[in-house]
mmCIF file of C-alpha atoms (C1' of nucleotides) in Angstrom:
data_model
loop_
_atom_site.group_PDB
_atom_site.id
_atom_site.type_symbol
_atom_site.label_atom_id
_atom_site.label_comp_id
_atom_site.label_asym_id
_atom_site.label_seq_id
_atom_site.Cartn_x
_atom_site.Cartn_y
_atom_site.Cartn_z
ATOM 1 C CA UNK A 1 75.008 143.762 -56.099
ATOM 2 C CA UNK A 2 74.322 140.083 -55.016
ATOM 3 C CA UNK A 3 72.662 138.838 -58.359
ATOM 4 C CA UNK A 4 69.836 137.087 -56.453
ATOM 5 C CA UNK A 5 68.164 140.393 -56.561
ATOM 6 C CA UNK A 6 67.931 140.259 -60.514
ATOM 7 C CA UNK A 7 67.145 136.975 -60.561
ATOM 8 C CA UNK A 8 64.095 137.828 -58.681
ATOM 9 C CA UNK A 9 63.627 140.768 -60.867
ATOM 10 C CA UNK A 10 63.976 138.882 -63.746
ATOM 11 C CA UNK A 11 61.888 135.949 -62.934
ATOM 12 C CA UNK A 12 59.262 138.096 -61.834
ATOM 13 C CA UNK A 13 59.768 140.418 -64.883
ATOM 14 C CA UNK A 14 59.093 136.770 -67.503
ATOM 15 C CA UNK A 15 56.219 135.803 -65.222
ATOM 16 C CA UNK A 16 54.249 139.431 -65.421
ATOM 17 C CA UNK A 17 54.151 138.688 -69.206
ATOM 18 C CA UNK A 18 53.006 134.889 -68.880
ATOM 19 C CA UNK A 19 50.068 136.186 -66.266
ATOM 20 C CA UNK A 20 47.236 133.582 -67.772
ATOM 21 C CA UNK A 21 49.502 130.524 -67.128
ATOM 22 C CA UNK A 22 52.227 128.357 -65.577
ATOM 23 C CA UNK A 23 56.113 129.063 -66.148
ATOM 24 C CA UNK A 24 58.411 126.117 -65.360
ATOM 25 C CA UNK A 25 61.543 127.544 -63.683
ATOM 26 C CA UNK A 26 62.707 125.633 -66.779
ATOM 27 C CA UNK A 27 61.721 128.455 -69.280
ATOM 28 C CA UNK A 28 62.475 131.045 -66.779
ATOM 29 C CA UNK A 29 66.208 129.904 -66.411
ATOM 30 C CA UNK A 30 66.473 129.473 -69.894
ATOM 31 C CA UNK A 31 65.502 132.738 -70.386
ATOM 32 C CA UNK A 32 68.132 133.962 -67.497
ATOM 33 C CA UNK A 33 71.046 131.890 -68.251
ATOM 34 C CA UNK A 34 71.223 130.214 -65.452
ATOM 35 C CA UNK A 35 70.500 126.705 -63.767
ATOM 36 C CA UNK A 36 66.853 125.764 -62.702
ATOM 37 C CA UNK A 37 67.700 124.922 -59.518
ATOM 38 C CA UNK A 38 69.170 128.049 -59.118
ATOM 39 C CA UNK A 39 66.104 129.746 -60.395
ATOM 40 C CA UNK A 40 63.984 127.540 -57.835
ATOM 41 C CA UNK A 41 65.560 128.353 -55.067
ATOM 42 C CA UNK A 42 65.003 132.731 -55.466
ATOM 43 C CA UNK A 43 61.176 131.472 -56.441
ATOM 44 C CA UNK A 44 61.408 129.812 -53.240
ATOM 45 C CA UNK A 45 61.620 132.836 -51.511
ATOM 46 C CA UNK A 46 59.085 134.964 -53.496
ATOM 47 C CA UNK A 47 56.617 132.259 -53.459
ATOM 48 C CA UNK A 48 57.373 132.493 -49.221
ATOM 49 C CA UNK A 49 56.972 136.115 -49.264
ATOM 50 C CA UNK A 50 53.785 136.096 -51.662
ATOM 51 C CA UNK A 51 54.488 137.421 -54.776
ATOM 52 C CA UNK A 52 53.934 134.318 -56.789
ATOM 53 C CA UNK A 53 51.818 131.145 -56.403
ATOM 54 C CA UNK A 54 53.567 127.507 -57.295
ATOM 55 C CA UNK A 55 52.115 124.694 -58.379
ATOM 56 C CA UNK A 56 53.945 121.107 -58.337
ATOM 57 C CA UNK A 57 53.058 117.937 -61.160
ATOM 58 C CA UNK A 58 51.935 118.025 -64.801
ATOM 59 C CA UNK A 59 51.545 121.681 -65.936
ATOM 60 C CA UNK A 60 52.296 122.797 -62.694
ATOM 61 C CA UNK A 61 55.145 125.724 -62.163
ATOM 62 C CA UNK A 62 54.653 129.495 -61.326
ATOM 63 C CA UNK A 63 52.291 132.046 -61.775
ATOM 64 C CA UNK A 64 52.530 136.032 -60.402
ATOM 65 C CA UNK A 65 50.335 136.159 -57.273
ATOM 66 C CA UNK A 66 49.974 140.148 -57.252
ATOM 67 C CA UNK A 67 48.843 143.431 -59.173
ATOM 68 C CA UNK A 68 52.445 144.035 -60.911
ATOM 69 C CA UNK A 69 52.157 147.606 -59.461
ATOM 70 C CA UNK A 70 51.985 146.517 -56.265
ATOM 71 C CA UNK A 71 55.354 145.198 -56.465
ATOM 72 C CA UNK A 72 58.874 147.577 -56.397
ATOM 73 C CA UNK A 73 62.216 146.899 -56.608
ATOM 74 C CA UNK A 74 62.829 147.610 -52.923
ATOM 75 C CA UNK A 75 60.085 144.534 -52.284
ATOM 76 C CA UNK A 76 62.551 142.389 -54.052
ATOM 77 C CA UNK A 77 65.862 144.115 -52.462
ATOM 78 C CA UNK A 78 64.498 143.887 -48.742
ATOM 79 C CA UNK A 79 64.002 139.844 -49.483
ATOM 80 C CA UNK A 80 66.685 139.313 -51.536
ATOM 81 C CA UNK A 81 69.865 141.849 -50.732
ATOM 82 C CA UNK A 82 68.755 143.255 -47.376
ATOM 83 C CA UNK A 83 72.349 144.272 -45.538
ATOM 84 C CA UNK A 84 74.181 143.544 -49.603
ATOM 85 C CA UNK A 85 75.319 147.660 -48.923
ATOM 86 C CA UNK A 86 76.919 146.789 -45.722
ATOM 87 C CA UNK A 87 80.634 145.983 -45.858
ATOM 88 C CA UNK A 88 82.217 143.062 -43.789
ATOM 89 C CA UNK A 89 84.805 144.694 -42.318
ATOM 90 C CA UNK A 90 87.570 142.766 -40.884
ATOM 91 C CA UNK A 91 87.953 142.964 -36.914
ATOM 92 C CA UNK A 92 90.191 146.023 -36.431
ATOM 93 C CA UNK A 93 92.148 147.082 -33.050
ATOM 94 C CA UNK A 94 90.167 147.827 -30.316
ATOM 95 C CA UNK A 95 93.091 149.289 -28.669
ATOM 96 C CA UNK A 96 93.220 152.467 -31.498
ATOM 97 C CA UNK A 97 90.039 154.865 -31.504
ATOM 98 C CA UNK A 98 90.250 154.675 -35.049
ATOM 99 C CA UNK A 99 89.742 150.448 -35.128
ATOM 100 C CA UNK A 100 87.534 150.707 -31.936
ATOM 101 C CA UNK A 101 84.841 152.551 -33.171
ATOM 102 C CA UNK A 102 85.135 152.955 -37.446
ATOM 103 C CA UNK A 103 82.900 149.718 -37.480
ATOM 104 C CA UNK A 104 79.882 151.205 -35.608
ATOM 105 C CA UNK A 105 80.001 154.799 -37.655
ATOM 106 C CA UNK A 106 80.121 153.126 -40.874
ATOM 107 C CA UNK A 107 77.221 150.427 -39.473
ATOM 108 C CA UNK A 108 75.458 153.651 -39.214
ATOM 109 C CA UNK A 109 75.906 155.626 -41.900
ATOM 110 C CA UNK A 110 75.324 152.139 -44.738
ATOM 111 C CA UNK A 111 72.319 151.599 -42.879
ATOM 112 C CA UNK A 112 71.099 155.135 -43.793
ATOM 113 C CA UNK A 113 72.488 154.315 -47.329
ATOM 114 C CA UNK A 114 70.455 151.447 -47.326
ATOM 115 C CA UNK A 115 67.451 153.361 -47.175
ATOM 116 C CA UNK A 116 68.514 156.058 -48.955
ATOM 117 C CA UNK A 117 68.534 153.509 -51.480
ATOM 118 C CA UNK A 118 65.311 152.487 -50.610
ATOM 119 C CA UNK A 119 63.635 155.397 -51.967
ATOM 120 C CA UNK A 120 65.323 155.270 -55.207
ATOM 121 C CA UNK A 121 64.259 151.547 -55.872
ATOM 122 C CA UNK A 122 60.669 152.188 -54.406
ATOM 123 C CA UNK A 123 60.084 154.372 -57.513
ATOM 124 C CA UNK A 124 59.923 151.304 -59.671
ATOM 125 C CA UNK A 125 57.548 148.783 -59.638
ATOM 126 C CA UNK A 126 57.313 145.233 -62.252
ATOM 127 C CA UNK A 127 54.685 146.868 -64.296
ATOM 128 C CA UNK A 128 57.364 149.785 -64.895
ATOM 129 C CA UNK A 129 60.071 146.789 -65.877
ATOM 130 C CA UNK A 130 57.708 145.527 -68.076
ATOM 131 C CA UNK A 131 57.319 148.727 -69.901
ATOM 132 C CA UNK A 132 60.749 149.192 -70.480
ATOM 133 C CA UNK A 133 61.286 145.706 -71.694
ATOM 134 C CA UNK A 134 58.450 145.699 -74.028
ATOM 135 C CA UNK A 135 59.583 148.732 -75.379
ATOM 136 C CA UNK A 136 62.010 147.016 -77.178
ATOM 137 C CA UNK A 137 60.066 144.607 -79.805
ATOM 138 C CA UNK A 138 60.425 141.867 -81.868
ATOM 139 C CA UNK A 139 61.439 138.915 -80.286
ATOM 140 C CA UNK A 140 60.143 136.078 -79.905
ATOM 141 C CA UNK A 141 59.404 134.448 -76.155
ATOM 142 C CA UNK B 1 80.283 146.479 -50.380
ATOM 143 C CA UNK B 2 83.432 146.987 -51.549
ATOM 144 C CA UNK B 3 86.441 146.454 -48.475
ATOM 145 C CA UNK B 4 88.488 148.716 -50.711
ATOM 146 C CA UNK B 5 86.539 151.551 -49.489
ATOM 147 C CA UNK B 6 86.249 151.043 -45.905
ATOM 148 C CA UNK B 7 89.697 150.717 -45.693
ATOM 149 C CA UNK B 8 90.150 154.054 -47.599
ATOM 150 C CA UNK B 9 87.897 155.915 -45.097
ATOM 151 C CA UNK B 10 89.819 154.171 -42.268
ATOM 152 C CA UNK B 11 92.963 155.289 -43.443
ATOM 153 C CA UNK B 12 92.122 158.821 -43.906
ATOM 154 C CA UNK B 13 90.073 159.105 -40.789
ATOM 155 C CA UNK B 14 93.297 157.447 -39.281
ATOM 156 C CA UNK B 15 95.857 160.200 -41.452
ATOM 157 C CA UNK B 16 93.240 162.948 -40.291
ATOM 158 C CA UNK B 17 93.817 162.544 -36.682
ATOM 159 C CA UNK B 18 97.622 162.323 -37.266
ATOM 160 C CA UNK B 19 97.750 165.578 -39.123
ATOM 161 C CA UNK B 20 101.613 166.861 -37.981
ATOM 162 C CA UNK B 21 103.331 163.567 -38.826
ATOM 163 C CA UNK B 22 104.184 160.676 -41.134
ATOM 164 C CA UNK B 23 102.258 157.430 -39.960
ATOM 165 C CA UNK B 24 103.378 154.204 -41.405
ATOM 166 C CA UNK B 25 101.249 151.902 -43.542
ATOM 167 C CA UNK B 26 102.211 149.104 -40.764
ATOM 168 C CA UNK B 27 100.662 151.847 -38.236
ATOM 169 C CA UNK B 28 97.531 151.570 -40.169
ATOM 170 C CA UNK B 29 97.209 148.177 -41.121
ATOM 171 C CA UNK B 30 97.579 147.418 -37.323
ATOM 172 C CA UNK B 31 94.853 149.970 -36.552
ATOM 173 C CA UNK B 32 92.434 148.301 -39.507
ATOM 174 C CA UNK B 33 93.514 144.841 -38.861
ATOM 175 C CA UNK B 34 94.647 144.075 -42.447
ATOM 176 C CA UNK B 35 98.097 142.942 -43.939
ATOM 177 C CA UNK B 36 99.901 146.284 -44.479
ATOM 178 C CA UNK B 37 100.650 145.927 -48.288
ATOM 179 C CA UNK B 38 97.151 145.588 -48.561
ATOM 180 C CA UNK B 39 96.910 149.047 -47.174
ATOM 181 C CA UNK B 40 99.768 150.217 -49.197
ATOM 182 C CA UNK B 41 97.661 149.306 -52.356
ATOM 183 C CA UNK B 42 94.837 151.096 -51.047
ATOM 184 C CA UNK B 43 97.047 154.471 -49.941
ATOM 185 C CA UNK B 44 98.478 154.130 -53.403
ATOM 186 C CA UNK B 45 95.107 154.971 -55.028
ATOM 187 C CA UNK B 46 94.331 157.645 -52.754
ATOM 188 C CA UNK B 47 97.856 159.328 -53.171
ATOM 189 C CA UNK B 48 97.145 158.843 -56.910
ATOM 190 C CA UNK B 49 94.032 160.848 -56.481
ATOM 191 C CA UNK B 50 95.805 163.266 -54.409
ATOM 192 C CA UNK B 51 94.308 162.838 -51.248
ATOM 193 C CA UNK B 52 97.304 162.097 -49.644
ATOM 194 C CA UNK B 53 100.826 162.499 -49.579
ATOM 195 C CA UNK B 54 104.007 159.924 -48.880
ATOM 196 C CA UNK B 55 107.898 159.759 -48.566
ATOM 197 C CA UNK B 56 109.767 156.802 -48.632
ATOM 198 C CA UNK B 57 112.725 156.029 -46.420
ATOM 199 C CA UNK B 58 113.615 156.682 -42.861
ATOM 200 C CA UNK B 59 110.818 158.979 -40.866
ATOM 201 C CA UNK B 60 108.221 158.206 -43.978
ATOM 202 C CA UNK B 61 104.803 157.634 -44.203
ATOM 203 C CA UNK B 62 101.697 158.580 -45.115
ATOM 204 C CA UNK B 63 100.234 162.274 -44.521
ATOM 205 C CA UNK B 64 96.840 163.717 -45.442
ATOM 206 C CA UNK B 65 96.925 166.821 -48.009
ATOM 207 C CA UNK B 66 93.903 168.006 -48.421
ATOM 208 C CA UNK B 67 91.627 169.727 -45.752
ATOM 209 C CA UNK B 68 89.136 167.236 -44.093
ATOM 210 C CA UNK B 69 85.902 169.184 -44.834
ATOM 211 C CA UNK B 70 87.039 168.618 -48.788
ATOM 212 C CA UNK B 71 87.100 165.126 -48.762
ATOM 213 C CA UNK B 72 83.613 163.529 -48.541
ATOM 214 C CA UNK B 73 82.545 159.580 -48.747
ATOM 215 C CA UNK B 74 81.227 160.045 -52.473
ATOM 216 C CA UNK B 75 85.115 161.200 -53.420
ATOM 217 C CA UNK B 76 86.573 158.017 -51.985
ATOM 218 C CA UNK B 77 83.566 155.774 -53.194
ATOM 219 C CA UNK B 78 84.068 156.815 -56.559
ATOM 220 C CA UNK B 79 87.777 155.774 -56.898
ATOM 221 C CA UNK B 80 87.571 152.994 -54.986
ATOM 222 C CA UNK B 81 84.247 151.203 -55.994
ATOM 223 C CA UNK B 82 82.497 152.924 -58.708
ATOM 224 C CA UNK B 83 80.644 150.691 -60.265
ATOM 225 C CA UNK B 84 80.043 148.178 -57.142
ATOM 226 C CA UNK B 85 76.436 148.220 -57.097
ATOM 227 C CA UNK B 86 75.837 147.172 -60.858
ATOM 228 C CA UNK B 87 75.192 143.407 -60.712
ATOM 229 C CA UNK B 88 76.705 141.196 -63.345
ATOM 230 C CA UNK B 89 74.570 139.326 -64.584
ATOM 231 C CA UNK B 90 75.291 136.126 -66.264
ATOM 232 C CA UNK B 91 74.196 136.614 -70.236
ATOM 233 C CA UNK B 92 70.892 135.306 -70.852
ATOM 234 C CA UNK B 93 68.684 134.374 -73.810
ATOM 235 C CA UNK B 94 68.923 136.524 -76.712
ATOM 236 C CA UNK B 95 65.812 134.771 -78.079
ATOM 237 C CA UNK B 96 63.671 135.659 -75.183
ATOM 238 C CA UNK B 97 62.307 139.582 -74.911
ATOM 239 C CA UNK B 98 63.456 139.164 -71.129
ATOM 240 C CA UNK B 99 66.428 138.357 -71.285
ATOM 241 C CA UNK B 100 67.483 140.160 -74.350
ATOM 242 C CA UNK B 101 66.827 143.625 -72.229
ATOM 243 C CA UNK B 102 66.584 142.850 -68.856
ATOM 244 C CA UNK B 103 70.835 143.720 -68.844
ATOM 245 C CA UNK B 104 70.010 147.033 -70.252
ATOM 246 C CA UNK B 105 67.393 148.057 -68.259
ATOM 247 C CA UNK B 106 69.248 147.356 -64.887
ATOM 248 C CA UNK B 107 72.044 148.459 -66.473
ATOM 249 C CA UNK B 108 70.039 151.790 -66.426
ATOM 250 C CA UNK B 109 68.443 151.668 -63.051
ATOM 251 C CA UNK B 110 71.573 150.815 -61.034
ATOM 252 C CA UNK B 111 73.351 153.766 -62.798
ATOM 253 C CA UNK B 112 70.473 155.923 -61.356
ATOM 254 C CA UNK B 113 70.804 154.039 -58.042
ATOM 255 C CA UNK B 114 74.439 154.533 -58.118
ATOM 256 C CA UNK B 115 74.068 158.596 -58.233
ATOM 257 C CA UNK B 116 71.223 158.278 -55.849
ATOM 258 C CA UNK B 117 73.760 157.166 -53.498
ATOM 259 C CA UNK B 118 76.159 159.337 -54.465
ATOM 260 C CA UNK B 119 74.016 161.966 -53.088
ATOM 261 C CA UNK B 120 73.983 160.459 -50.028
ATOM 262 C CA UNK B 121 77.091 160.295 -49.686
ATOM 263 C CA UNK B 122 78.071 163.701 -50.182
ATOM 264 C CA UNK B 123 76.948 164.516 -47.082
ATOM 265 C CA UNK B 124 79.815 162.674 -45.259
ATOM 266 C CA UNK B 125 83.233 164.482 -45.436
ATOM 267 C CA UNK B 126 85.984 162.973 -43.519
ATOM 268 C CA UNK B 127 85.770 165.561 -41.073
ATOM 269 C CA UNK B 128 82.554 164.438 -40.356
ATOM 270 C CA UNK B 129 83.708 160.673 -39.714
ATOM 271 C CA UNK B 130 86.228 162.262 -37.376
ATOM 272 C CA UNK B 131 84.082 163.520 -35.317
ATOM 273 C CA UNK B 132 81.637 160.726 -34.894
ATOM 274 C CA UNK B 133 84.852 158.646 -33.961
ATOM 275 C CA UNK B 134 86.080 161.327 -31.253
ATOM 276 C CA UNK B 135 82.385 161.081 -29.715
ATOM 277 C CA UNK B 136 84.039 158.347 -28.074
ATOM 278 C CA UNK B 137 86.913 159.041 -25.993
ATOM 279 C CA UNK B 138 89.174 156.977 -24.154
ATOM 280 C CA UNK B 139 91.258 154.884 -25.536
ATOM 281 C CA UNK B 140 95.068 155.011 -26.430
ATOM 282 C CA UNK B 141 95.775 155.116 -30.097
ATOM 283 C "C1'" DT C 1 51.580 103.879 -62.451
ATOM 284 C "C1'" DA C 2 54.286 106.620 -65.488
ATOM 285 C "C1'" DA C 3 55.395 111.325 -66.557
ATOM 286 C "C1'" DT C 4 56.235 116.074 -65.223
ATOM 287 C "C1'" DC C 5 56.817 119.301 -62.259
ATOM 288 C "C1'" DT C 6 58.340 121.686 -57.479
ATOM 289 C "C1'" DG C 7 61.344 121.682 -53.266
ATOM 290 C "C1'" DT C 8 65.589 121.145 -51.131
ATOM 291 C "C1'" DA C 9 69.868 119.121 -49.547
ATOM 292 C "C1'" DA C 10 74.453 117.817 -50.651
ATOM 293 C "C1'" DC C 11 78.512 118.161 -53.177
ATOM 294 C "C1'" DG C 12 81.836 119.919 -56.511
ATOM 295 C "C1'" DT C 13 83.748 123.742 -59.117
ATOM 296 C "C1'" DT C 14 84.908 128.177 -60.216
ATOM 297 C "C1'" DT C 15 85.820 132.834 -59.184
ATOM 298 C "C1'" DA C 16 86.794 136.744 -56.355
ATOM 299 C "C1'" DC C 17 88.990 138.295 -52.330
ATOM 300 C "C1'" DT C 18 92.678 138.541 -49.091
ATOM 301 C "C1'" DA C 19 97.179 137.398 -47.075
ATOM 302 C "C1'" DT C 20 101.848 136.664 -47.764
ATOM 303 C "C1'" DT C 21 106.323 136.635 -49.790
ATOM 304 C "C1'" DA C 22 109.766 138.844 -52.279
ATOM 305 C "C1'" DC C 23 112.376 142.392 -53.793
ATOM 306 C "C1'" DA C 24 113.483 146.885 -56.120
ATOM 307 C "C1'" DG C 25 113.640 151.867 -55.165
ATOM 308 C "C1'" DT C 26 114.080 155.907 -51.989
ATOM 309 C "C1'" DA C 27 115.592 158.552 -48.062
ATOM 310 C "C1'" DC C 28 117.934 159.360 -43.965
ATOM 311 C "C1'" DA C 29 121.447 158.808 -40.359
ATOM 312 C "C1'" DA C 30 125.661 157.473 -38.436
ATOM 313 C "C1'" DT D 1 128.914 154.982 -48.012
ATOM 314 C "C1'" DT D 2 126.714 151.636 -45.739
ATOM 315 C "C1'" DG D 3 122.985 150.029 -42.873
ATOM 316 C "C1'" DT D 4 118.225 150.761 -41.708
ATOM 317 C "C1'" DA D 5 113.471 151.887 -42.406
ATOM 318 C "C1'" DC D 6 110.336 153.011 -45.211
ATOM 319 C "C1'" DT D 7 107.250 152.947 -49.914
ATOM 320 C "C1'" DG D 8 105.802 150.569 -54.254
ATOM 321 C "C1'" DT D 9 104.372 146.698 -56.690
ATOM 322 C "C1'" DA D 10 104.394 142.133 -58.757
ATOM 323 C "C1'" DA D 11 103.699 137.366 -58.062
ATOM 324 C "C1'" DT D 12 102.009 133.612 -55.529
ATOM 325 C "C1'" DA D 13 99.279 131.090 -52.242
ATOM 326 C "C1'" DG D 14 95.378 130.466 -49.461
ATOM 327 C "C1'" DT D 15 90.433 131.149 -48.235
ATOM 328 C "C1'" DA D 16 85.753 132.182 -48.636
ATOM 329 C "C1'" DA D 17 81.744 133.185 -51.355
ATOM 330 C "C1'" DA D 18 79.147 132.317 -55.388
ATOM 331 C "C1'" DC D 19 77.411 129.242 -58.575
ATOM 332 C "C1'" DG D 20 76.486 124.829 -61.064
ATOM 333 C "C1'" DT D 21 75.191 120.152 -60.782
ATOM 334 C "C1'" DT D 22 73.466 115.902 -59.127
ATOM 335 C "C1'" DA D 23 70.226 113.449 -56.580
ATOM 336 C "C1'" DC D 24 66.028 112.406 -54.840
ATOM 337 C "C1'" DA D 25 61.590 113.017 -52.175
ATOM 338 C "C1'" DG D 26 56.885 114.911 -52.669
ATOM 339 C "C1'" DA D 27 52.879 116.578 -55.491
ATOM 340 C "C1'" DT D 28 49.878 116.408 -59.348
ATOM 341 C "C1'" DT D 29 47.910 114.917 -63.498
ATOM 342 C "C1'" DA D 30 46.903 111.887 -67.410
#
DNA sequence: TAATCTGTAACGTTTACTATTACAGTACAA
DNA sequence: TTGTACTGTAATAGTAAACGTTACAGATTA
């Protein structure tokens, strides 16, 4: 699973618990492990989509935009991982029936995977992530 | 997704339509449009897992040994990409609440997403596949 | 106007994937 | 019993995708 997709989880995940201020994608990559930029650029697409609000200059950064049970994991997945399921097959011999057509049934059959899918990550929302995080204590972010 | 299993499904959908001879793996790899040792890697899992049968030498090949209706998508998924859908995520900040669980807790829901599939894909034997491939007719493999 | 932040493009690096080569082992056929 | 046609697998090379990093323009505040 393209790691976008917890990235965006993630990010979203630090900002539900920050909800009365501003989170540099600073603190949120240093809570990720990753680089800001790289943090910037999936808040980039959830700021586009609407989940969070940005702010630029002195004590700017980003704040969640929506109730965190409005939000599932299949939100994230469409924006972040839509087609991830589908494997890139390699062009195979349109001369055997096999090669001609194995591309087109297993289109069809990923695609229904993908929504398959779809219902499983719909059950969760953020609020639900933030549950399960917070039911482990004693830390200190 | 995983090329590993596409390529498994081709070959057996391929084996399954050959079902009173040897085929090569070079017959394959020409039908799936892939270098045939990387084929040969891929038959060797599936012979490992008993799905199929070969014989070296003169007249050898590859031959399915199982019936098609006992061989479903979730069988082949499992040997050759179990696991696939679990993202790895880089390790993040022990320090931080967030990223000291977030691992664990995707860890979790990916498993469940993983069986969800699973489900799905159940539902597929490769008898099935071989029939949505013979829905088209007319070519000359 | 200096400091701090977002936003994004460009470039370099690393890692995973795939193709290719090479060759040993097996089976058959003449 | 020797040549041919296969499988089986390791090792290497090449390619593409993912990721990190640098750089800098634009926004906002003190």
């Amino acid at each position: 699973m393209n790691s976008d997709f917890t990235l965006a989880i993630h990010s979203l995940t630090y900002l539900a618990l920050q909800p009365d201020r501003m989170s540099t994608s600073e603190a949120i990559s240093d809570s990720a492990g990753v680089h800001p930029v790289r943090i910037r650029k999936v808040l980039s697409l959830l700021k586009k989509n609407g989940f969070i609000k940005s702010k630029e200059g002195i004590g700017g950064g980003f704040i969640f935009a929506l109730d965190l049970n409005e939000v599932t994991l299949w939100d994230i997945y469409k924006i972040t991982s839509e087609g991830a399921l589908q494997p890139k097959c390699p062009d195979s011999n349109e001369k055997c029936i096999v090669g001609a057509n194995m591309h087109t049934v297993l289109f069809k059959i990923f695609l229904g995977a993908e929504e398959h899918l779809g219902e499983y990550l719909k059950d969760y929302t953020i609020k639900e992530i933030v549950d399960l995080i917070n039911q482990c204590k004693g830390c200190d972010c």
